[in-house]
Structure formats: C-alpha cells, structure tokens
PDB file of C-alpha atoms in Angstrom:
ATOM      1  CA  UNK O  25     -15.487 -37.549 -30.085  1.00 60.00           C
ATOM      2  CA  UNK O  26     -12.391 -35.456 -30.355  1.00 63.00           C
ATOM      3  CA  UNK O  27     -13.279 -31.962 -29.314  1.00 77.00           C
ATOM      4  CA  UNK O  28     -10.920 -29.247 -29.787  1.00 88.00           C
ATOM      5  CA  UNK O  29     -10.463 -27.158 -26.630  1.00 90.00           C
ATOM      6  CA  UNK O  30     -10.101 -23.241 -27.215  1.00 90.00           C
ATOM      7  CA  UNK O  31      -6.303 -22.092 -26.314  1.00 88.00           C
ATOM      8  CA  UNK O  32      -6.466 -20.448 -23.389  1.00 87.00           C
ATOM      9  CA  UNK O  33      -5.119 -16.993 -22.527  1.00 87.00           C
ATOM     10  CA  UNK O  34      -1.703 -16.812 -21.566  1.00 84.00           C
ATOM     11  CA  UNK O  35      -0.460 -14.716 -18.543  1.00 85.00           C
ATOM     12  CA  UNK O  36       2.034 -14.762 -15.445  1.00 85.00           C
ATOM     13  CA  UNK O  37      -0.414 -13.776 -12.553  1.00 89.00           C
ATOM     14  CA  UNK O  38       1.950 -14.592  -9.614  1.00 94.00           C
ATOM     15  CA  UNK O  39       5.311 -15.474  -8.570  1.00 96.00           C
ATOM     16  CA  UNK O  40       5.578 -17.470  -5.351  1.00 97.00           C
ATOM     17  CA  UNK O  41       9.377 -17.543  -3.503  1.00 97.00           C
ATOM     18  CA  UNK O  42      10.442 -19.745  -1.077  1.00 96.00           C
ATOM     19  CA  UNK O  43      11.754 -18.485   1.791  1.00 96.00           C
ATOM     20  CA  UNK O  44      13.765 -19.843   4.806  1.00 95.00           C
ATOM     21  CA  UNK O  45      11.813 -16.936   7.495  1.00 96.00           C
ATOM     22  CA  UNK O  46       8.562 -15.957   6.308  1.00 97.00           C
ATOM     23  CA  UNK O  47       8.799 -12.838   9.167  1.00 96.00           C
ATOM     24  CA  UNK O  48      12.275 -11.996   7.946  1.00 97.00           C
ATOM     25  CA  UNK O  49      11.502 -12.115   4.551  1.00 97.00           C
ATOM     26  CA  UNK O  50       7.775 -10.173   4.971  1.00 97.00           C
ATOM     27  CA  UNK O  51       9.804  -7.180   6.314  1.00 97.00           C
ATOM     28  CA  UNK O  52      12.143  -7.285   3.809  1.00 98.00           C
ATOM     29  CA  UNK O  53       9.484  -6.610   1.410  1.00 98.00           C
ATOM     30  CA  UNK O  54       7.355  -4.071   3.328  1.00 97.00           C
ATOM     31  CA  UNK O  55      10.695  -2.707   3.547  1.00 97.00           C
ATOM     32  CA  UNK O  56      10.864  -2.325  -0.174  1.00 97.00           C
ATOM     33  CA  UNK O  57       7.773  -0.589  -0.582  1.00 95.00           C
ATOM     34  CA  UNK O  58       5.575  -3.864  -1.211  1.00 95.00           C
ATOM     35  CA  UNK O  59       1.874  -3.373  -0.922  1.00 95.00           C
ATOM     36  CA  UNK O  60       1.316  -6.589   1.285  1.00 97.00           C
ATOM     37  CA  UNK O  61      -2.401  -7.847   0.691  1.00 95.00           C
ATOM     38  CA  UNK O  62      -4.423 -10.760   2.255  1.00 93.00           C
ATOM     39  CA  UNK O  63      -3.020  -9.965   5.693  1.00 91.00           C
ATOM     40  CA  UNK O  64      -4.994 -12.322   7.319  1.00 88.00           C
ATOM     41  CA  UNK O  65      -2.714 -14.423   5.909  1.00 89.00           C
ATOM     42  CA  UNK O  66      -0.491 -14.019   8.873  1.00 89.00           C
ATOM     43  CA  UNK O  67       2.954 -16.231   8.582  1.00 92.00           C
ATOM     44  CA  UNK O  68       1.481 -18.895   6.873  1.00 95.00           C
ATOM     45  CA  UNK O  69       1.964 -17.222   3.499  1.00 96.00           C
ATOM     46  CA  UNK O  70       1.729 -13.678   1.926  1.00 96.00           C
ATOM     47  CA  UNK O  71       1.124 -11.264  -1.141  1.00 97.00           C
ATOM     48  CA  UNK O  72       2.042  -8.523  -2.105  1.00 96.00           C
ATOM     49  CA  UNK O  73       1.130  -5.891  -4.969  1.00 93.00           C
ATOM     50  CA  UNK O  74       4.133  -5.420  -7.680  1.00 91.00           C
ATOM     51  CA  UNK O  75       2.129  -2.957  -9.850  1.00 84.00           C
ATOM     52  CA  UNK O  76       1.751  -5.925 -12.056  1.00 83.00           C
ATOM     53  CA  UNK O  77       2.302  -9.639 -11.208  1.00 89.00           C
ATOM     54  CA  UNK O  78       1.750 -10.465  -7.999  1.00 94.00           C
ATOM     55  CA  UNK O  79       4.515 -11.465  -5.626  1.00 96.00           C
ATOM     56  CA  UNK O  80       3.837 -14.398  -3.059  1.00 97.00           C
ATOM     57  CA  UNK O  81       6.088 -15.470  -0.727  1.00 97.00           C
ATOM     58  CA  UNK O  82       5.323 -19.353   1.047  1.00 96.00           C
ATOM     59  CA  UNK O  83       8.122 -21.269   3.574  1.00 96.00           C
ATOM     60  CA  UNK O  84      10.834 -22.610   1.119  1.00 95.00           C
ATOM     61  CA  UNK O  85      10.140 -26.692   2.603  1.00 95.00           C
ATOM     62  CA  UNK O  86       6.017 -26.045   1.899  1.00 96.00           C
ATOM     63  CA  UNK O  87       6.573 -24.630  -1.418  1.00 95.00           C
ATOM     64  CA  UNK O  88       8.706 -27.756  -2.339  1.00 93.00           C
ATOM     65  CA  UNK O  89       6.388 -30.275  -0.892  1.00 94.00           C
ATOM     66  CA  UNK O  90       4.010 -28.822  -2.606  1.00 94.00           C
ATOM     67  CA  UNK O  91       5.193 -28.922  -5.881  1.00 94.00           C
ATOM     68  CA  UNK O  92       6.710 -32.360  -5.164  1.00 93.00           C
ATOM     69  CA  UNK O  93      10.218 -31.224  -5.213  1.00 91.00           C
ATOM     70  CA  UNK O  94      12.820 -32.017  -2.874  1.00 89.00           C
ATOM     71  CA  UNK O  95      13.919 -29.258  -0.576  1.00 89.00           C
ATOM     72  CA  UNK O  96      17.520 -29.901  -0.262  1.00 88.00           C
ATOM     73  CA  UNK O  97      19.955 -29.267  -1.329  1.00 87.00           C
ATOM     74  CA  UNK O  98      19.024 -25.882  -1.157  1.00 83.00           C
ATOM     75  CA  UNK O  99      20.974 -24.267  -4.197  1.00 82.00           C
ATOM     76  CA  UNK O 100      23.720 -21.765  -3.469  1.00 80.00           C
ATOM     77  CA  UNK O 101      24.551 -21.010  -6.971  1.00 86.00           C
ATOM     78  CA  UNK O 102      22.254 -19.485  -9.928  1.00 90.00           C
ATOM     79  CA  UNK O 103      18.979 -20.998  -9.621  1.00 87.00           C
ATOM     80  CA  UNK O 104      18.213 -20.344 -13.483  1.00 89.00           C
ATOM     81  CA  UNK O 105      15.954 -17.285 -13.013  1.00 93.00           C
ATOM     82  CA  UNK O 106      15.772 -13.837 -12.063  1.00 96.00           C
ATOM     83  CA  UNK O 107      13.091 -11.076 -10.894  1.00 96.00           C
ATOM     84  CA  UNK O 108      13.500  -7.590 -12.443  1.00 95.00           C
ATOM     85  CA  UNK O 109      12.690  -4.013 -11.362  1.00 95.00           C
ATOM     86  CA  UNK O 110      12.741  -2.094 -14.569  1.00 94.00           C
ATOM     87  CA  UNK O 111      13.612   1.587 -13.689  1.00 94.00           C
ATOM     88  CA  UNK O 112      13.009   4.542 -16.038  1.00 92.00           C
ATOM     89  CA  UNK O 113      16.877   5.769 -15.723  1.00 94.00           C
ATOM     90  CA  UNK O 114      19.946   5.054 -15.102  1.00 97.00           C
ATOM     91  CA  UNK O 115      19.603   7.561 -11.807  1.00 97.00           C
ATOM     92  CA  UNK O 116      16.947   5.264 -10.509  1.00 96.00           C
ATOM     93  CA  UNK O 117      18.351   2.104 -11.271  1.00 97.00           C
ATOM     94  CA  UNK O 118      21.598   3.325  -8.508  1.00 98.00           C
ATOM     95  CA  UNK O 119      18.389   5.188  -6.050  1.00 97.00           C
ATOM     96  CA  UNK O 120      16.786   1.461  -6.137  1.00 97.00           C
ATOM     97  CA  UNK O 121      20.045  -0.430  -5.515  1.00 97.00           C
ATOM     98  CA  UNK O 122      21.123   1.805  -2.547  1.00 97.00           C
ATOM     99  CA  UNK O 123      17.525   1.239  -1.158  1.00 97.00           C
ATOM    100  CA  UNK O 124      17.280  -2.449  -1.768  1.00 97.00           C
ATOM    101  CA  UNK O 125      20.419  -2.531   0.245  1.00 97.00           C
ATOM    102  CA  UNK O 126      19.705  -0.432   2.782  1.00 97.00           C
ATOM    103  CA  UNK O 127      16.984  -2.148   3.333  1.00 97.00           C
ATOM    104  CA  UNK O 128      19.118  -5.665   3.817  1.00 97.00           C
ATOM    105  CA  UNK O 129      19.463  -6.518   0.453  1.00 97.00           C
ATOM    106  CA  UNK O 130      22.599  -8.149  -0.809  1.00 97.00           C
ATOM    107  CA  UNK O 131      24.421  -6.131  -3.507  1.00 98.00           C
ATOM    108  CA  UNK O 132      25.595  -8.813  -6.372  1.00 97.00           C
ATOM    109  CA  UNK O 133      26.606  -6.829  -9.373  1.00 98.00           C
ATOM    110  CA  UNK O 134      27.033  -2.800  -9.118  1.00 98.00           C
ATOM    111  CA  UNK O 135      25.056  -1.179 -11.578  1.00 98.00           C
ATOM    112  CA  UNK O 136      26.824  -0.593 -14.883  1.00 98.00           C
ATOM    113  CA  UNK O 137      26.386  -0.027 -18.799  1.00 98.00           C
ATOM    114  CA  UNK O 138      25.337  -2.908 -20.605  1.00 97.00           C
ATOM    115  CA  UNK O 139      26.337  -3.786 -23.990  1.00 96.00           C
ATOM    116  CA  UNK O 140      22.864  -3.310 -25.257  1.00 94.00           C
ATOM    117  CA  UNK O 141      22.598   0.151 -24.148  1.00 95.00           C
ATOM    118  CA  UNK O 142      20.980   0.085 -21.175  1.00 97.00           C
ATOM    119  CA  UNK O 143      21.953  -0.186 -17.500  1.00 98.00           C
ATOM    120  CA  UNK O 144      21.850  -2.637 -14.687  1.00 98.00           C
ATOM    121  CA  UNK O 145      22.779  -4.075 -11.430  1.00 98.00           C
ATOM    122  CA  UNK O 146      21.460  -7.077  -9.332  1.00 98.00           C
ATOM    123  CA  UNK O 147      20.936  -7.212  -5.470  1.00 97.00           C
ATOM    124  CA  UNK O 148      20.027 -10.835  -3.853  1.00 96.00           C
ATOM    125  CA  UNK O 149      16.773 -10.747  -1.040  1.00 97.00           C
ATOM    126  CA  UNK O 150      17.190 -12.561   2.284  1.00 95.00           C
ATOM    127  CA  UNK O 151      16.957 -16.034   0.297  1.00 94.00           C
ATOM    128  CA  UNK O 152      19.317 -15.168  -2.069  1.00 94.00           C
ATOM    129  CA  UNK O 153      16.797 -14.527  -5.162  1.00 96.00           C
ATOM    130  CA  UNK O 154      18.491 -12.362  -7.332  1.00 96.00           C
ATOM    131  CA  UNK O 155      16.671  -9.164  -8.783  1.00 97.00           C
ATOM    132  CA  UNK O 156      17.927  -7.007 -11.337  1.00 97.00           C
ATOM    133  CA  UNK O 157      17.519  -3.286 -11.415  1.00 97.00           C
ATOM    134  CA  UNK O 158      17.875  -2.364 -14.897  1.00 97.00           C
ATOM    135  CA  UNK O 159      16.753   0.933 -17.645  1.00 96.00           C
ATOM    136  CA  UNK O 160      16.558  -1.362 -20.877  1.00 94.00           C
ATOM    137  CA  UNK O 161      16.268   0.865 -24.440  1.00 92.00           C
ATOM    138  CA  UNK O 162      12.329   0.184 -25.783  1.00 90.00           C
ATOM    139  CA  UNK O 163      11.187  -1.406 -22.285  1.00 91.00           C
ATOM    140  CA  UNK O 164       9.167   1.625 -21.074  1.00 89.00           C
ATOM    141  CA  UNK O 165       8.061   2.132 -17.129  1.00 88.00           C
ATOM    142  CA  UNK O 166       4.586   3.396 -17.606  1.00 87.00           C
ATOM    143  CA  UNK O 167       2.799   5.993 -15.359  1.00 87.00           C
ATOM    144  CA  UNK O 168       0.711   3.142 -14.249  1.00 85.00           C
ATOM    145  CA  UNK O 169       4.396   1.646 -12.846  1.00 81.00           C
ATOM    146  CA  UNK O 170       3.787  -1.505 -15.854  1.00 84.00           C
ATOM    147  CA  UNK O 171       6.158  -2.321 -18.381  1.00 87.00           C
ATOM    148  CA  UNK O 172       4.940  -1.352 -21.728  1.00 87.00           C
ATOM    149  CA  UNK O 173       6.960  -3.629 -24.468  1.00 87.00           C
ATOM    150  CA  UNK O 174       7.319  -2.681 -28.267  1.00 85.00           C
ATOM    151  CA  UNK O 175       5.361  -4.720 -30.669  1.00 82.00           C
TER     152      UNK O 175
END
C-alpha cells in the first residue's frame, strides 16, 4: 500500500551553537540582552528567547558527537553560515555593533552601505559565529521585534 504522507509544515524553531565555554558563552548572551529560559538547565545546555527562533547553545564536542560529526578541526575560517540581527536603521545597526562589542564581541566588518541599499556590519561571539547587524530595504522589524518579509 503506498500511502501518501501529508507535507509537513516547514519552520526553523531553533538554532543550537557550539561553544568551547558554555559559562563564557551564557554571559555573553545575557550580556546581549538574551532572555535565557529553561534555567534549570544549568551548564549542561541553554536557551534563550530571540523574539523569534530560539537560540540554544550546547558544548561544541557534544553537539558534534551528537550529530555524528567530528569535532576537529575546529574551523577558523567561514563556516558557511551566518546569524542576523535585523535593525530598523542604520542608527541602530552602529548602537547594536558598539554593544555587541562592548559586551566582548569581536568586531569583523564595520558597518557600512551595501550595494543593495541597505546597511550592515558583522561582529563574531566568543566562538567566532559571525552575526550580522544589518537595516535591509523591504525586511521590516516589527513591533513584535519579528521580521515581517514582503510577499
């Protein structure tokens, strides 16, 4: 009997970094203004609230055994992938670098014009995950602090 399963619903519900010091990088993110949630959770792992996706954090060797993935070498370079903190201006884009980095973040492109009209910059966490802070023409930050994309 070949039974057609219904597609199920896409979504991106959390994003799970590995990180080299779970107390190190927990800070960093209270730091930020994370929400952290489940903090029963201790060390072993934790959550936080993004105002959308969630944002879980798990020690970097776990996280590869886990996923049955070696855990060295652990890249230096571009790992393929980037988190983003979509800002409503170009003002907040700079007031959210010069936080990230006061906070211990690692500044790896100023904040600039791009040649699609918007503006960016990117800052690296303790583990060297690279976020961009960026105002992007038709990606509006809702009052709900969710990114509401054009049709």
């Amino acid at each position: 009997m070949n039974t057609k399963l219904p597609a199920p619903i896409p979504r991106l519900t959390m994003i799970t970094l590995g990180v080299s010091h779970m107390r190190a990088s927990i800070a960093f993110y209270e730091a930020l203004g994370f929400k952290r949630r489940l903090a029963a959770s201790g060390e072993a792992v934790a959550f936080f609230e993004t105002g959308g996706t969630a944002l879980g954090l798990f020690p970097w060797d776990q996280l590869a055994q886990d996923v049955t993935l070696p855990q060295d070498p652990r890249p230096r370079g571009f790992r393929g992938m980037t988190l983003a903190w979509n800002c409503s201006t170009a003002e907040e884009v700079d007031a959210v670098l010069d936080f990230a980095i006061s906070k211990g973040a690692s500044l790896l492109k100023p904040a600039h014009k791009t040649d699609y009209g918007g503006y960016s910059g990117y800052f690296a966490d303790p583990d060297n995950h690279p976020w961009e802070v960026v105002v992007a023409p038709g990606i509006e930050v809702g009052d709900d602090q969710r990114v509401h994309l054009p049709d």
